[in-house]
Coordinates of C-alpha atoms in Angstrom, one line a residue:
Chain P
M522 CA 76.3 -207.1 45.6
K523 CA 72.7 -206.8 46.7
A524 CA 69.7 -205.8 44.6
R525 CA 66.7 -204.3 46.3
I526 CA 63.6 -204.4 44.2
H527 CA 60.4 -202.6 45.1
V528 CA 57.3 -203.8 43.2
F529 CA 54.1 -201.8 43.6
L530 CA 50.7 -201.5 42.0
K531 CA 50.4 -198.9 39.3
P532 CA 48.4 -195.8 40.1
G533 CA 44.7 -196.4 39.5
V534 CA 44.9 -200.1 40.1
L535 CA 42.6 -201.1 42.9
D536 CA 44.6 -202.3 45.9
P537 CA 42.0 -204.0 48.3
Q538 CA 44.7 -205.1 50.7
G539 CA 46.0 -201.5 51.0
A540 CA 42.5 -200.3 51.4
A541 CA 41.9 -202.8 54.3
V542 CA 45.2 -201.6 55.9
A543 CA 44.2 -198.0 55.7
G544 CA 40.7 -198.8 57.1
A545 CA 42.4 -200.7 60.1
L546 CA 44.7 -197.8 60.8
K547 CA 41.8 -195.3 60.8
T548 CA 39.8 -197.6 63.1
M549 CA 42.9 -197.5 65.5
G550 CA 42.6 -193.7 65.6
Y551 CA 45.2 -192.8 63.0
S552 CA 42.8 -190.4 61.2
E553 CA 45.6 -188.7 59.2
V554 CA 45.9 -191.8 57.0
T555 CA 44.1 -191.1 53.7
E556 CA 45.4 -194.1 51.7
A557 CA 47.7 -197.2 52.0
R558 CA 49.3 -199.0 49.1
Q559 CA 50.8 -202.4 49.7
G560 CA 53.7 -203.6 47.6
K561 CA 56.6 -206.1 47.7
L562 CA 60.3 -205.8 48.6
I563 CA 62.5 -208.4 47.0
E564 CA 66.2 -208.6 47.8
L565 CA 68.6 -210.6 45.7
E566 CA 72.2 -211.5 46.5
L567 CA 74.3 -211.3 43.3
T568 CA 77.8 -212.3 42.3
G569 CA 80.0 -209.9 40.2
D570 CA 81.0 -206.3 40.8
D571 CA 79.7 -204.4 37.7
K572 CA 76.8 -202.4 39.1
A573 CA 75.5 -201.2 35.7
E574 CA 75.4 -204.7 34.3
A575 CA 73.8 -206.0 37.5
E576 CA 71.1 -203.3 37.3
A577 CA 70.4 -204.2 33.6
R578 CA 70.1 -207.9 34.4
V579 CA 67.9 -207.3 37.4
R580 CA 65.6 -205.1 35.4
E581 CA 65.4 -207.9 32.9
M582 CA 64.4 -210.2 35.7
C583 CA 61.7 -207.8 36.7
D584 CA 60.3 -207.6 33.2
K585 CA 60.4 -211.4 32.8
L586 CA 59.2 -212.6 36.2
L587 CA 59.3 -210.4 39.3
A588 CA 56.8 -207.8 38.2
N589 CA 53.7 -208.0 36.0
P590 CA 53.7 -205.0 33.7
V591 CA 49.9 -205.1 33.4
I592 CA 49.4 -204.0 37.0
E593 CA 52.8 -203.3 38.5
N594 CA 55.7 -200.9 38.4
F595 CA 59.1 -201.5 40.0
T596 CA 62.3 -199.8 41.1
V597 CA 65.7 -201.3 41.4
E598 CA 68.6 -200.3 43.7
I599 CA 72.0 -202.0 43.5
E600 CA 74.4 -201.7 46.4
Chain M
M660 CA 39.8 -235.2 20.0
K661 CA 43.3 -235.7 21.4
S662 CA 43.6 -233.6 24.6
A663 CA 46.2 -232.8 27.2
V664 CA 46.0 -231.4 30.7
I665 CA 49.1 -229.6 32.0
V666 CA 50.0 -230.4 35.6
F667 CA 52.0 -228.0 37.8
P668 CA 53.1 -228.6 41.4
G669 CA 50.0 -227.3 43.3
S670 CA 47.4 -228.0 40.6
N671 CA 44.3 -229.5 42.2
C672 CA 41.7 -229.4 39.5
D673 CA 43.7 -231.5 37.0
R674 CA 41.8 -234.7 37.8
D675 CA 38.5 -232.9 37.5
A676 CA 39.7 -231.6 34.1
H677 CA 40.7 -235.1 33.1
D678 CA 37.4 -236.6 34.0
A679 CA 35.3 -233.9 32.3
I680 CA 37.3 -234.2 29.1
E681 CA 37.1 -238.0 29.2
R682 CA 33.4 -237.9 29.9
V683 CA 32.6 -235.7 26.9
T684 CA 35.2 -236.8 24.3
G685 CA 35.4 -240.5 25.3
H686 CA 39.2 -240.3 25.4
A687 CA 41.3 -239.7 28.5
P688 CA 43.6 -236.7 28.0
A689 CA 47.4 -237.0 28.4
M690 CA 48.5 -235.6 31.8
V691 CA 51.6 -233.5 31.0
W692 CA 54.0 -232.6 33.8
H693 CA 55.2 -229.0 33.6
Q694 CA 58.8 -230.0 33.3
E695 CA 58.1 -231.6 29.9
S696 CA 59.1 -229.5 26.9
E697 CA 56.7 -231.0 24.4
L698 CA 53.0 -231.8 24.2
P699 CA 52.2 -235.3 22.9
D700 CA 52.1 -235.6 19.1
G701 CA 48.7 -234.7 17.7
T702 CA 47.4 -232.8 20.7
E703 CA 44.4 -230.8 19.5
F704 CA 43.2 -229.3 22.8
V705 CA 45.1 -228.2 25.9
M706 CA 43.5 -227.5 29.3
V707 CA 45.4 -225.5 31.9
P708 CA 43.7 -226.5 35.2
G709 CA 42.9 -224.8 38.4
G710 CA 44.8 -225.0 41.7
F711 CA 47.5 -223.1 43.5
S712 CA 50.6 -223.7 41.3
Y713 CA 53.8 -222.9 43.3
G714 CA 51.6 -221.9 46.3
D715 CA 50.5 -218.7 44.5
Y716 CA 54.0 -217.3 45.5
L717 CA 55.0 -214.0 44.0
R718 CA 51.7 -213.7 41.9
C719 CA 49.2 -216.4 41.1
G720 CA 50.4 -218.2 38.0
A721 CA 53.7 -216.3 37.8
M722 CA 56.1 -219.2 38.3
A723 CA 54.0 -221.7 36.4
S724 CA 53.9 -219.4 33.4
R725 CA 57.7 -219.7 33.1
S726 CA 57.7 -223.5 33.2
A727 CA 59.5 -225.7 30.7
I728 CA 56.2 -226.7 29.0
I729 CA 55.1 -223.1 28.3
P730 CA 57.0 -222.7 24.9
A731 CA 55.1 -225.7 23.7
L732 CA 51.9 -224.2 24.9
R733 CA 52.7 -221.0 23.0
A734 CA 53.4 -223.0 19.8
H735 CA 50.1 -224.7 20.2
A736 CA 48.4 -221.3 20.6
E737 CA 50.2 -219.9 17.5
R738 CA 48.8 -222.8 15.5
G739 CA 45.4 -221.6 16.5
A740 CA 44.6 -224.8 18.4
P741 CA 42.2 -224.4 21.3
I742 CA 43.4 -223.8 24.9
L743 CA 41.1 -223.5 28.0
G744 CA 42.4 -222.1 31.2
V745 CA 40.2 -222.4 34.3
C746 CA 40.9 -220.5 37.6
N747 CA 44.6 -220.8 38.2
G748 CA 44.8 -221.8 34.5
F749 CA 43.3 -218.4 33.6
Q750 CA 45.9 -216.7 35.8
V751 CA 48.6 -218.7 34.1
L752 CA 47.4 -217.7 30.7
T753 CA 47.3 -214.0 31.6
E754 CA 50.8 -214.3 33.1
T755 CA 52.1 -215.8 29.9
G756 CA 50.5 -213.0 27.9
L757 CA 48.3 -215.4 25.9
L758 CA 45.3 -213.6 27.3
P759 CA 45.1 -209.8 28.2
G760 CA 44.7 -208.4 31.7
A761 CA 45.5 -209.8 35.2
L762 CA 43.7 -211.5 38.1
M763 CA 44.0 -209.6 41.3
R764 CA 43.0 -210.2 44.9
N765 CA 39.2 -210.4 45.4
A766 CA 37.8 -207.0 46.2
G767 CA 36.3 -208.3 49.5
L768 CA 39.7 -209.9 50.3
T769 CA 38.1 -213.3 51.2
F770 CA 38.4 -216.7 49.5
I771 CA 35.0 -217.3 47.8
C772 CA 33.6 -220.8 47.3
E773 CA 30.1 -220.8 46.0
K774 CA 27.8 -221.3 43.0
A775 CA 28.1 -218.4 40.6
P776 CA 25.2 -217.5 38.2
L777 CA 26.7 -216.4 34.9
T778 CA 25.5 -214.9 31.7
I779 CA 26.8 -216.2 28.4
E780 CA 27.7 -213.0 26.5
N781 CA 29.0 -214.7 23.4
G782 CA 27.4 -218.0 22.4
N783 CA 29.2 -218.1 19.1
T784 CA 32.7 -219.1 20.3
Q785 CA 34.1 -222.6 20.0
F786 CA 33.8 -222.8 23.8
T787 CA 30.1 -221.9 24.0
S788 CA 28.4 -222.9 20.7
A789 CA 26.8 -226.0 22.2
Y790 CA 24.7 -223.8 24.6
G791 CA 22.5 -222.8 21.7
G792 CA 20.3 -219.9 22.8
Q793 CA 20.9 -220.6 26.5
R794 CA 22.1 -217.5 28.3
E795 CA 22.1 -218.3 32.0
V796 CA 24.3 -221.0 33.5
V797 CA 25.6 -221.7 37.0
F798 CA 29.2 -222.8 37.6
P799 CA 31.1 -223.2 40.9
I800 CA 33.7 -220.6 41.8
A801 CA 36.5 -221.2 44.3
H802 CA 39.2 -218.5 44.3
H803 CA 41.0 -215.8 46.3
D804 CA 42.4 -213.9 43.3
G805 CA 39.7 -213.7 40.6
N806 CA 39.3 -210.0 40.4
Y807 CA 39.8 -209.4 36.6
F808 CA 41.7 -206.2 35.8
A809 CA 42.6 -204.6 32.5
D810 CA 43.0 -201.0 31.4
A811 CA 39.9 -199.2 30.0
A812 CA 41.1 -199.4 26.4
T813 CA 41.6 -203.2 26.7
L814 CA 38.2 -203.7 28.3
D815 CA 36.6 -201.7 25.5
R816 CA 38.4 -203.8 22.9
L817 CA 37.3 -207.0 24.6
E818 CA 33.7 -205.9 24.7
G819 CA 33.7 -204.5 21.2
E820 CA 35.2 -207.7 19.7
G821 CA 33.0 -210.1 21.5
Q822 CA 35.8 -211.5 23.6
V823 CA 33.9 -211.2 26.8
V824 CA 32.3 -214.7 26.9
F825 CA 31.0 -215.0 30.5
R826 CA 29.9 -212.3 32.9
Y827 CA 28.9 -212.7 36.5
A828 CA 25.2 -212.1 37.3
N829 CA 26.2 -211.0 40.8
N830 CA 29.8 -209.9 40.7
P831 CA 31.5 -211.7 43.6
N832 CA 35.0 -210.5 43.4
G833 CA 35.2 -207.0 42.0
S834 CA 36.0 -208.0 38.4
A835 CA 36.0 -205.1 35.9
R836 CA 32.7 -205.0 34.1
D837 CA 31.6 -208.2 35.8
I838 CA 34.0 -210.2 33.5
A839 CA 34.2 -214.0 34.4
G840 CA 35.7 -215.3 31.2
I841 CA 37.3 -214.0 28.0
T842 CA 38.9 -215.2 24.8
N843 CA 41.9 -214.0 22.9
A844 CA 41.4 -212.0 19.7
R845 CA 41.3 -215.1 17.5
G846 CA 38.8 -216.8 19.8
T847 CA 41.1 -219.8 20.1
I848 CA 42.0 -219.4 23.8
M849 CA 39.5 -219.0 26.7
G850 CA 40.3 -218.2 30.3
M851 CA 37.7 -218.1 33.0
M852 CA 37.6 -218.1 36.8
P853 CA 34.4 -220.3 37.2
H854 CA 34.8 -224.1 36.9
P855 CA 32.9 -225.8 34.1
E856 CA 34.8 -229.0 34.8
R857 CA 33.2 -229.1 38.3
A858 CA 29.7 -229.0 36.8
V859 CA 29.5 -232.0 34.5
D860 CA 27.7 -234.6 36.7
A861 CA 24.4 -234.5 38.5
D862 CA 26.3 -235.4 41.6
H863 CA 28.3 -232.2 41.2
G864 CA 25.0 -230.3 41.8
G865 CA 24.6 -229.4 38.1
T866 CA 25.7 -230.2 34.6
D867 CA 25.9 -226.7 33.1
G868 CA 29.6 -227.1 32.5
L869 CA 29.2 -229.8 30.0
G870 CA 28.4 -227.3 27.2
V871 CA 32.0 -225.9 27.3
F872 CA 33.5 -229.3 26.5
E873 CA 30.7 -230.3 24.1
S874 CA 31.3 -227.1 22.2
L875 CA 35.0 -227.9 21.9
L876 CA 34.3 -231.4 20.8
G877 CA 31.9 -230.2 18.1
S878 CA 34.6 -227.8 16.8
A879 CA 37.4 -230.3 16.7

Protein backbone atom coordinates (compact mmCIF):
# COMPACT_ATOMS: atom_id res chain seq x y z
CA MET A 1 0.00 0.00 0.00
CA LYS A 2 0.93 3.60 -0.41
CA ALA A 3 0.10 6.50 1.89
CA ARG A 4 0.03 10.00 0.50
CA ILE A 5 0.20 12.70 3.17
CA HIS A 6 -0.36 16.37 2.51
CA VAL A 7 0.98 18.70 5.21
CA PHE A 8 0.05 22.36 4.94
CA LEU A 9 0.10 25.44 7.13
CA LYS A 10 -3.04 26.23 9.07
CA PRO A 11 -5.17 29.13 7.85
CA GLY A 12 -3.88 32.34 9.37
CA VAL A 13 -0.30 31.13 9.75
CA LEU A 14 2.01 33.38 7.75
CA ASP A 15 3.57 31.52 4.81
CA PRO A 16 6.45 33.69 3.56
CA GLN A 17 7.49 31.12 0.95
CA GLY A 18 3.97 30.98 -0.45
CA ALA A 19 3.85 34.79 -0.50
CA ALA A 20 7.15 34.88 -2.43
CA VAL A 21 5.80 32.33 -4.94
CA ALA A 22 2.61 34.38 -5.43
CA GLY A 23 4.70 37.52 -5.89
CA ALA A 24 6.87 35.81 -8.52
CA LEU A 25 3.84 34.54 -10.43
CA LYS A 26 2.32 38.03 -10.44
CA THR A 27 5.61 39.47 -11.69
CA MET A 28 5.48 36.93 -14.53
CA GLY A 29 2.10 38.31 -15.57
CA TYR A 30 -0.23 35.82 -13.86
CA SER A 31 -2.33 38.57 -12.34
CA GLU A 32 -5.16 36.14 -11.46
CA VAL A 33 -3.07 34.70 -8.59
CA THR A 34 -4.27 36.18 -5.30
CA GLU A 35 -2.51 33.82 -2.89
CA ALA A 36 -0.12 30.84 -2.85
CA ARG A 37 0.26 28.41 0.05
CA GLN A 38 3.19 26.04 0.01
CA GLY A 39 2.99 22.67 1.73
CA LYS A 40 4.59 19.24 1.64
CA LEU A 41 3.68 15.94 0.03
CA ILE A 42 5.06 12.86 1.79
CA GLU A 43 4.60 9.40 0.28
CA LEU A 44 5.10 6.26 2.33
CA GLU A 45 5.32 2.70 1.06
CA LEU A 46 3.64 0.38 3.57
CA THR A 47 3.38 -3.36 4.16
CA GLY A 48 0.03 -4.95 5.04
CA ASP A 49 -3.40 -4.82 3.38
CA ASP A 50 -5.75 -3.37 6.02
CA LYS A 51 -6.45 0.16 4.79
CA ALA A 52 -8.26 1.29 7.93
CA GLU A 53 -5.46 0.15 10.19
CA ALA A 54 -2.89 1.70 7.85
CA GLU A 55 -4.69 5.03 7.94
CA ALA A 56 -4.88 4.98 11.74
CA ARG A 57 -1.14 4.26 11.97
CA VAL A 58 -0.23 6.93 9.42
CA ARG A 59 -2.34 9.49 11.28
CA GLU A 60 -0.43 8.57 14.41
CA MET A 61 2.84 9.11 12.50
CA CYS A 62 1.57 12.56 11.47
CA ASP A 63 0.66 13.45 15.06
CA LYS A 64 4.02 12.24 16.37
CA LEU A 65 6.43 13.46 13.69
CA LEU A 66 5.29 14.34 10.20
CA ALA A 67 3.20 17.41 11.09
CA ASN A 68 3.52 20.03 13.81
CA PRO A 69 0.04 20.61 15.27
CA VAL A 70 0.97 24.14 16.34
CA ILE A 71 1.24 25.36 12.75
CA GLU A 72 0.16 22.57 10.39
CA ASN A 73 -2.81 20.48 9.31
CA PHE A 74 -2.59 17.27 7.29
CA THR A 75 -4.64 14.91 5.16
CA VAL A 76 -4.00 11.19 4.60
CA GLU A 77 -4.92 9.10 1.55
CA ILE A 78 -4.28 5.35 1.46
CA GLU A 79 -4.25 3.49 -1.84
CA MET B 1 27.22 23.19 38.72
CA LYS B 2 27.19 19.92 36.79
CA SER B 3 26.13 20.57 33.22
CA ALA B 4 25.51 18.66 30.02
CA VAL B 5 25.32 19.70 26.36
CA ILE B 6 23.31 17.47 24.03
CA VAL B 7 24.94 16.86 20.66
CA PHE B 8 22.94 15.93 17.57
CA PRO B 9 24.24 15.15 14.09
CA GLY B 10 24.44 18.65 12.63
CA SER B 11 24.85 20.55 15.90
CA ASN B 12 27.47 23.24 15.36
CA CYS B 13 27.29 25.45 18.47
CA ASP B 14 27.96 22.59 20.89
CA ARG B 15 31.61 23.61 21.35
CA ASP B 16 30.62 27.25 21.89
CA ALA B 17 28.13 26.08 24.52
CA HIS B 18 30.79 23.89 26.13
CA ASP B 19 33.28 26.75 26.32
CA ALA B 20 30.78 29.29 27.64
CA ILE B 21 29.64 26.93 30.39
CA GLU B 22 33.21 26.01 31.33
CA ARG B 23 34.26 29.66 31.40
CA VAL B 24 31.50 30.66 33.80
CA THR B 25 31.12 27.56 35.99
CA GLY B 26 34.75 26.45 35.99
CA HIS B 27 33.64 22.94 35.03
CA ALA B 28 33.47 21.45 31.56
CA PRO B 29 30.00 20.10 30.73
CA ALA B 30 29.46 16.50 29.69
CA MET B 31 28.90 16.25 25.94
CA VAL B 32 25.97 13.84 25.56
CA TRP B 33 25.38 12.19 22.18
CA HIS B 34 21.72 12.09 21.13
CA GLN B 35 21.68 8.29 21.02
CA GLU B 36 22.34 8.10 24.77
CA SER B 37 19.25 7.40 26.82
CA GLU B 38 20.40 8.97 30.10
CA LEU B 39 22.01 12.18 31.25
CA PRO B 40 25.08 11.75 33.50
CA ASP B 41 24.16 11.28 37.18
CA GLY B 42 23.76 14.55 39.01
CA THR B 43 23.28 16.71 35.92
CA GLU B 44 21.86 20.04 37.12
CA PHE B 45 21.74 22.05 33.88
CA VAL B 46 21.24 20.95 30.28
CA MET B 47 21.93 23.06 27.22
CA VAL B 48 20.48 22.17 23.83
CA PRO B 49 22.82 23.87 21.37
CA GLY B 50 22.40 25.55 18.02
CA GLY B 51 23.12 24.11 14.62
CA PHE B 52 21.25 22.29 11.90
CA SER B 53 20.33 18.94 13.42
CA TYR B 54 19.43 16.42 10.72
CA GLY B 55 19.97 19.12 8.11
CA ASP B 56 16.73 20.84 9.18
CA TYR B 57 14.92 18.10 7.21
CA LEU B 58 11.11 17.95 7.57
CA ARG B 59 11.06 20.87 10.06
CA CYS B 60 13.88 22.42 12.07
CA GLY B 61 14.37 20.32 15.20
CA ALA B 62 11.70 17.78 14.25
CA MET B 63 13.87 14.69 14.06
CA ALA B 64 16.15 15.73 16.93
CA SER B 65 13.13 16.12 19.19
CA ARG B 66 12.38 12.38 18.71
CA SER B 67 15.92 11.27 19.66
CA ALA B 68 16.75 8.62 22.25
CA ILE B 69 17.96 11.25 24.73
CA ILE B 70 14.69 13.22 24.72
CA PRO B 71 12.84 11.16 27.40
CA ALA B 72 15.77 11.89 29.75
CA LEU B 73 15.51 15.58 28.86
CA ARG B 74 11.78 15.49 29.63
CA ALA B 75 12.46 13.84 32.99
CA HIS B 76 15.03 16.55 33.74
CA ALA B 77 12.39 19.17 32.84
CA GLU B 78 9.77 17.52 35.03
CA ARG B 79 12.14 17.72 38.00
CA GLY B 80 12.18 21.48 37.46
CA ALA B 81 15.88 21.49 36.59
CA PRO B 82 17.01 24.23 34.19
CA ILE B 83 17.29 23.76 30.42
CA LEU B 84 18.52 26.35 27.92
CA GLY B 85 17.87 25.89 24.21
CA VAL B 86 19.56 28.28 21.80
CA CYS B 87 18.71 28.62 18.10
CA ASN B 88 18.25 25.05 16.86
CA GLY B 89 17.98 24.15 20.56
CA PHE B 90 14.97 26.48 20.85
CA GLN B 91 13.45 24.80 17.78
CA VAL B 92 14.04 21.38 19.38
CA LEU B 93 12.38 22.48 22.63
CA THR B 94 9.26 23.74 20.81
CA GLU B 95 9.14 20.54 18.74
CA THR B 96 9.23 18.45 21.94
CA GLY B 97 6.42 20.56 23.39
CA LEU B 98 8.57 21.64 26.35
CA LEU B 99 8.08 25.23 25.15
CA PRO B 100 4.98 26.61 23.39
CA GLY B 101 4.84 27.86 19.80
CA ALA B 102 6.95 27.15 16.74
CA LEU B 103 9.82 28.69 14.79
CA MET B 104 9.04 29.33 11.15
CA ARG B 105 10.94 30.54 8.09
CA ASN B 106 12.16 34.14 8.49
CA ALA B 107 9.61 36.57 7.08
CA GLY B 108 12.22 37.97 4.66
CA LEU B 109 13.12 34.40 3.57
CA THR B 110 16.87 35.00 3.95
CA PHE B 111 19.36 33.55 6.40
CA ILE B 112 20.28 36.35 8.82
CA CYS B 113 23.67 36.57 10.50
CA GLU B 114 24.16 39.80 12.44
CA LYS B 115 24.31 41.39 15.88
CA ALA B 116 20.82 41.77 17.29
CA PRO B 117 20.03 44.40 19.92
CA LEU B 118 17.64 42.89 22.47
CA THR B 119 15.56 44.13 25.35
CA ILE B 120 15.45 42.07 28.52
CA GLU B 121 11.73 41.96 29.28
CA ASN B 122 12.01 39.89 32.42
CA GLY B 123 15.14 40.25 34.55
CA ASN B 124 13.76 38.10 37.35
CA THR B 125 14.24 34.71 35.71
CA GLN B 126 16.97 32.24 36.63
CA PHE B 127 18.42 32.96 33.18
CA THR B 128 18.55 36.76 33.49
CA SER B 129 18.89 37.65 37.18
CA ALA B 130 22.60 38.49 36.87
CA TYR B 131 21.84 41.39 34.52
CA GLY B 132 20.55 43.45 37.44
CA GLY B 133 18.78 46.48 36.05
CA GLN B 134 20.41 46.20 32.63
CA ARG B 135 17.75 46.18 29.92
CA GLU B 136 19.67 46.42 26.64
CA VAL B 137 21.99 43.67 25.39
CA VAL B 138 23.42 42.66 22.02
CA PHE B 139 23.68 38.99 21.06
CA PRO B 140 24.58 37.51 17.67
CA ILE B 141 21.85 35.85 15.64
CA ALA B 142 22.41 33.36 12.81
CA HIS B 143 19.30 31.60 11.56
CA HIS B 144 16.96 30.96 8.66
CA ASP B 145 13.98 29.84 10.73
CA GLY B 146 13.67 32.14 13.72
CA ASN B 147 10.23 33.58 13.09
CA TYR B 148 8.43 32.83 16.37
CA PHE B 149 4.78 31.89 15.99
CA ALA B 150 2.07 31.04 18.50
CA ASP B 151 -1.66 31.66 18.49
CA ALA B 152 -2.94 34.91 20.01
CA ALA B 153 -4.14 33.26 23.23
CA THR B 154 -0.72 31.69 23.80
CA LEU B 155 1.05 34.99 23.09
CA ASP B 156 -1.25 36.80 25.54
CA ARG B 157 -0.53 34.18 28.19
CA LEU B 158 3.24 34.38 27.61
CA GLU B 159 3.16 38.16 27.98
CA GLY B 160 0.79 38.10 30.95
CA GLU B 161 2.88 35.57 32.87
CA GLY B 162 6.24 37.24 32.25
CA GLN B 163 7.38 34.37 30.03
CA VAL B 164 8.64 36.70 27.30
CA VAL B 165 12.24 37.16 28.45
CA PHE B 166 13.94 38.72 25.42
CA ARG B 167 12.47 40.89 22.68
CA TYR B 168 14.16 42.15 19.51
CA ALA B 169 14.72 45.91 19.41
CA ASN B 170 14.56 45.71 15.58
CA ASN B 171 12.57 42.62 14.66
CA PRO B 172 14.78 40.86 12.06
CA ASN B 173 12.67 37.82 11.22
CA GLY B 174 8.96 38.55 11.64
CA SER B 175 8.63 37.00 15.09
CA ALA B 176 5.25 37.55 16.72
CA ARG B 177 5.38 40.51 19.10
CA ASP B 178 9.15 40.81 18.51
CA ILE B 179 9.73 37.72 20.70
CA ALA B 180 13.35 36.52 20.80
CA GLY B 181 13.26 34.29 23.90
CA ILE B 182 10.67 32.74 26.21
CA THR B 183 10.44 30.49 29.24
CA ASN B 184 7.97 27.77 30.13
CA ALA B 185 5.29 28.52 32.72
CA ARG B 186 7.50 27.34 35.59
CA GLY B 187 10.39 29.51 34.43
CA THR B 188 12.74 26.52 34.39
CA ILE B 189 13.23 26.21 30.62
CA MET B 190 14.30 29.02 28.30
CA GLY B 191 14.48 28.99 24.54
CA MET B 192 15.91 31.80 22.44
CA MET B 193 17.09 32.32 18.88
CA PRO B 194 19.97 34.74 19.70
CA HIS B 195 23.25 33.22 20.87
CA PRO B 196 24.45 34.20 24.37
CA GLU B 197 27.21 31.57 24.14
CA ARG B 198 28.71 33.48 21.20
CA ALA B 199 29.06 36.66 23.27
CA VAL B 200 31.18 35.60 26.24
CA ASP B 201 34.64 36.85 25.23
CA ALA B 202 35.90 40.26 24.15
CA ASP B 203 37.23 38.52 21.04
CA HIS B 204 33.65 37.57 20.18
CA GLY B 205 32.92 41.27 19.85
CA GLY B 206 31.07 41.47 23.15
CA THR B 207 30.42 39.75 26.46
CA ASP B 208 26.72 40.47 26.93
CA GLY B 209 25.97 36.74 26.88
CA LEU B 210 27.88 36.02 30.08
CA GLY B 211 24.91 37.15 32.17
CA VAL B 212 22.76 34.22 31.05
CA PHE B 213 25.32 31.70 32.32
CA GLU B 214 26.15 33.74 35.43
CA SER B 215 22.44 33.87 36.27
CA LEU B 216 22.21 30.08 36.02
CA LEU B 217 25.31 29.59 38.12
CA GLY B 218 23.92 31.86 40.81
CA SER B 219 20.66 29.92 40.92
CA ALA B 220 22.26 26.47 41.08
